[in-house]
Amino acid sequence: MLNIVIFGAPGSGKGTQSEKLVARYGLQHVSTGEILRDEIEAITELGKLADSYMSKGELVPDCIVIDMLDSLIEKKKHVKGFIFDGFPRTVPQGEALSKMLSKHEEDVNAVISLEVEDEELIDRLLKRGQISGRSDDNRETIEARLKVYYRQTSPLKEFYKERGILKEIDGIGTVDDIFRTIEKEIDQLIK
Ligand code: AP5
């Protein structure tokens, strides 16, 4: 299995690059944000709960997303590998992911961290907000999401650096140029 975490602040391009990774390597894309938005749209109990956090730019509690991921990995355990997009988002989620994968004698192979400065992130998300209808793409919620990223999510970079699998990549430039850099890192891994 090849298990990649695509990591970065809101708007850094995780979803965009994940699509290209799926096409290139045939991995299973797992976006916790997308799963939660589907639950909100379907007005499920989980969706109602998730919406109360997501609309404020806060993280949905660890126990909820970890359980969600655990059952998804069990269901999809025969795939070639996963691209985790938006998960993990806290150190406890990072620890839980390794534990879930270890049940199948697997672990995360690489963490691709897309590095983009705040000004560009805000600009991208405000632009998307004008067309996407995503309730969290407004200035106030974008700023809250960025604070949450620096406080709760960015410590994972150190967590993965210590494990020797963090690859920091410049996330500014064209989508194709950024993808080529990611591709080089992954090709080296599977050589
Ligand atoms: P999630 O859906 O994961 O959103 P996010 O992390 O805020 O990320 P985005 O989807 O906004 O950005 P992205 O990095 O994927 O960039 P994208 O490719 O879309 O999470 C949403 C919420 O769900 C969270 O706030 C939280 O509440 C909850 N949640 C999710 N996972 C959770 C978890 N594990 N634990 C707890 N809570 C969780 O690109 C953004 C824009 O930029 C697009 O318009 C795109 O076209 C554009 N763009 C992309 N690349 C470039 C480029 N190179 N140059 C110019 N523009 C570009």
Coordinates of C-alpha atoms and ligand atoms in Angstrom, one line a residue:
M1 CA 0.0 0.0 0.0
L2 CA 1.1 3.6 -0.6
N3 CA -0.4 6.0 2.0
I4 CA 0.1 9.7 1.4
V5 CA -1.1 12.5 3.6
I6 CA -1.6 15.8 1.7
F7 CA -1.2 18.5 4.3
G8 CA -1.5 22.2 4.5
A9 CA -3.5 25.2 5.6
P10 CA -7.0 25.9 4.3
G11 CA -6.7 26.9 0.6
S12 CA -3.2 25.5 0.2
G13 CA -4.4 23.2 -2.7
K14 CA -4.8 19.9 -0.9
G15 CA -8.1 19.0 -2.8
T16 CA -6.7 20.2 -6.1
Q17 CA -3.5 18.2 -5.9
S18 CA -5.4 15.1 -4.5
E19 CA -7.4 14.9 -7.7
K20 CA -4.2 14.8 -9.7
L21 CA -2.7 12.2 -7.4
V22 CA -5.7 10.0 -7.8
A23 CA -5.5 10.1 -11.6
R24 CA -1.7 9.4 -11.5
Y25 CA -1.4 6.7 -8.9
G26 CA -4.9 5.2 -8.6
L27 CA -5.1 5.8 -4.8
Q28 CA -8.3 6.1 -2.8
H29 CA -9.0 9.8 -2.0
V30 CA -10.3 10.4 1.5
S31 CA -11.3 13.9 2.2
T32 CA -12.8 14.3 5.7
G33 CA -14.1 17.8 4.7
E34 CA -16.0 16.3 1.8
I35 CA -17.5 13.4 3.8
L36 CA -18.7 15.9 6.4
R37 CA -20.2 18.3 3.8
D38 CA -22.1 15.3 2.3
E39 CA -23.5 14.5 5.8
I40 CA -24.5 18.2 6.2
E41 CA -26.3 18.1 2.8
A42 CA -28.1 14.8 3.7
I43 CA -29.2 16.5 7.1
T44 CA -28.0 13.5 9.1
E45 CA -27.4 13.7 12.9
L46 CA -23.6 13.7 12.2
G47 CA -24.1 16.4 9.6
K48 CA -26.0 18.6 12.0
L49 CA -23.3 18.2 14.6
A50 CA -20.5 18.8 12.1
D51 CA -22.2 21.9 10.8
S52 CA -22.2 23.5 14.3
Y53 CA -18.3 23.3 14.2
M54 CA -17.6 23.8 10.5
S55 CA -19.7 26.9 10.1
K56 CA -17.5 28.6 12.8
G57 CA -14.3 27.3 11.3
E58 CA -13.6 25.0 14.2
L59 CA -12.5 21.4 14.1
V60 CA -15.1 18.6 14.5
P61 CA -14.1 16.7 17.7
D62 CA -11.4 14.1 17.2
C63 CA -13.4 11.1 18.4
I64 CA -16.0 11.7 15.7
V65 CA -13.6 12.0 12.8
I66 CA -11.4 9.2 14.0
D67 CA -14.4 6.8 14.2
M68 CA -15.5 7.9 10.8
L69 CA -12.0 7.2 9.3
D70 CA -11.6 3.9 11.1
S71 CA -14.8 2.4 9.5
L72 CA -13.8 3.9 6.1
I73 CA -10.3 2.3 6.2
E74 CA -11.9 -1.1 7.2
K75 CA -14.3 -0.9 4.2
K76 CA -11.6 0.1 1.7
K77 CA -8.7 -2.0 3.0
H78 CA -8.2 -3.7 -0.4
V79 CA -7.3 -0.5 -2.3
K80 CA -3.7 0.2 -3.5
G81 CA -3.4 3.0 -1.0
F82 CA -4.9 6.2 0.4
I83 CA -4.6 9.9 -0.1
F84 CA -5.6 11.4 3.2
D85 CA -6.8 15.0 2.5
G86 CA -7.7 17.1 5.6
F87 CA -6.9 14.2 8.0
P88 CA -5.1 14.1 10.3
R89 CA -5.6 17.6 11.7
T90 CA -4.4 17.2 15.3
V91 CA -1.7 15.2 16.8
P92 CA -4.2 12.7 18.4
Q93 CA -5.6 12.2 14.9
G94 CA -2.1 11.5 13.6
E95 CA -1.5 8.9 16.3
A96 CA -4.9 7.4 15.6
L97 CA -4.2 7.1 11.8
S98 CA -0.9 5.2 12.4
K99 CA -2.8 2.9 14.8
M100 CA -5.6 2.3 12.3
L101 CA -3.2 1.5 9.5
S102 CA -1.0 -0.7 11.7
K103 CA -4.0 -3.1 12.0
H104 CA -3.2 -3.9 8.3
E105 CA 0.6 -3.7 8.8
E106 CA 0.7 -0.4 7.1
D107 CA 1.6 3.2 8.0
V108 CA 1.8 6.7 6.4
N109 CA 4.6 6.7 3.8
A110 CA 4.9 10.4 3.2
V111 CA 3.3 13.7 4.2
I112 CA 3.3 16.3 1.5
S113 CA 3.0 19.7 3.1
L114 CA 1.9 22.5 0.7
E115 CA 3.5 25.7 1.9
V116 CA 1.5 28.9 1.0
E117 CA 1.5 32.3 2.8
D118 CA -1.6 33.5 4.5
E119 CA -2.3 36.4 2.1
E120 CA -2.5 34.0 -0.9
L121 CA -4.6 31.5 1.1
I122 CA -7.1 34.2 2.0
D123 CA -7.2 35.5 -1.6
R124 CA -7.8 32.0 -3.0
L125 CA -10.6 31.2 -0.5
L126 CA -12.4 34.5 -0.9
K127 CA -12.3 34.0 -4.7
R128 CA -13.7 30.5 -4.3
G129 CA -16.3 31.8 -1.8
Q130 CA -17.8 34.0 -4.5
I131 CA -18.7 30.9 -6.6
S132 CA -18.6 27.8 -4.4
G133 CA -21.4 28.5 -1.9
R134 CA -19.2 26.9 0.8
S135 CA -20.5 28.4 4.0
D136 CA -16.9 28.6 5.5
D137 CA -15.4 30.6 2.6
N138 CA -16.1 34.1 4.1
R139 CA -13.5 36.4 5.6
E140 CA -14.5 35.9 9.2
T141 CA -14.6 32.1 9.0
I142 CA -11.4 31.9 6.8
E143 CA -9.5 33.8 9.5
A144 CA -10.9 31.5 12.2
R145 CA -9.8 28.4 10.1
L146 CA -6.3 29.8 9.8
K147 CA -6.0 30.4 13.5
V148 CA -7.2 26.8 14.1
Y149 CA -4.7 25.6 11.6
Y150 CA -1.7 27.3 13.3
R151 CA -2.9 26.3 16.8
Q152 CA -4.1 22.7 16.3
T153 CA -2.9 21.4 13.0
S154 CA 0.5 22.8 12.3
P155 CA 2.1 20.9 15.3
L156 CA 1.7 17.8 13.1
K157 CA 4.5 19.0 11.0
E158 CA 6.9 18.4 13.8
F159 CA 5.2 15.1 14.6
Y160 CA 5.9 13.9 11.0
K161 CA 9.3 15.6 10.7
E162 CA 10.5 13.5 13.7
R163 CA 9.4 10.4 11.8
G164 CA 11.4 11.5 8.8
I165 CA 8.5 11.5 6.3
L166 CA 7.6 15.2 6.0
K167 CA 8.1 16.7 2.5
E168 CA 7.6 20.5 2.5
I169 CA 6.7 21.7 -1.0
D170 CA 6.3 25.3 -2.3
G171 CA 2.5 25.5 -2.9
I172 CA 2.7 28.7 -4.9
G173 CA 2.8 28.4 -8.7
T174 CA 0.8 26.7 -11.3
V175 CA -1.2 23.6 -10.3
D176 CA 0.8 21.5 -12.8
D177 CA 4.2 22.7 -11.6
I178 CA 3.3 22.0 -8.0
F179 CA 2.1 18.6 -9.0
R180 CA 5.4 17.8 -10.9
T181 CA 7.3 18.5 -7.6
I182 CA 5.0 16.2 -5.6
E183 CA 5.2 13.5 -8.3
K184 CA 9.1 13.6 -8.0
E185 CA 8.8 13.0 -4.3
I186 CA 6.4 10.1 -4.7
D187 CA 8.2 8.5 -7.6
Q188 CA 11.4 8.4 -5.4
L189 CA 9.4 6.7 -2.7
I190 CA 8.1 3.9 -4.9
K191 CA 11.3 3.4 -6.9
Ligands
AP5_1 P1 -11.7 20.8 4.5 O1 -12.7 20.5 3.5 O2 -10.6 19.8 4.7 O3 -11.2 22.3 4.1 P2 -9.8 23.0 4.3 O4 -8.7 22.3 5.0 O5 -10.2 24.3 4.9 O6 -9.3 23.1 2.9 P3 -9.9 23.7 1.6 O7 -10.8 22.7 0.9 O8 -10.6 25.0 1.8 O9 -8.6 23.9 0.8 P4 -7.6 22.9 0.1 O10 -6.3 23.0 0.8 O11 -8.2 21.6 -0.1 O12 -7.4 23.7 -1.2 P5 -8.2 23.5 -2.6 O13 -7.5 22.6 -3.5 O14 -9.7 23.3 -2.3 O15 -12.3 21.1 6.0 C1 -13.4 21.9 6.1 C2 -13.9 21.8 7.6 O16 -14.3 20.5 7.9 C3 -12.8 22.2 8.6 O17 -12.7 23.6 8.9 C4 -13.3 21.4 9.9 O18 -14.3 22.1 10.5 C5 -13.9 20.1 9.2 N1 -12.9 19.0 9.2 C6 -12.4 18.5 8.0 N2 -11.5 17.5 8.4 C7 -11.4 17.5 9.7 C8 -10.7 16.7 10.6 N3 -9.8 15.8 10.2 N4 -10.8 16.9 11.9 C9 -11.7 17.9 12.4 N5 -12.5 18.6 11.6 C10 -12.3 18.4 10.2 O19 -8.0 25.0 -3.2 C11 -8.6 26.1 -2.7 C12 -8.8 27.2 -3.8 O20 -7.5 27.5 -4.4 C13 -9.6 26.6 -5.0 O21 -10.5 27.6 -5.5 C14 -8.5 26.2 -6.0 O22 -9.0 26.2 -7.3 C15 -7.5 27.2 -5.7 N6 -6.1 26.7 -6.0 C16 -5.6 25.5 -5.8 N7 -4.3 25.4 -6.1 C17 -4.0 26.7 -6.6 C18 -2.8 27.2 -7.1 N8 -1.7 26.5 -7.3 N9 -2.8 28.5 -7.5 C19 -3.9 29.3 -7.4 N10 -5.1 28.8 -6.9 C20 -5.1 27.5 -6.5

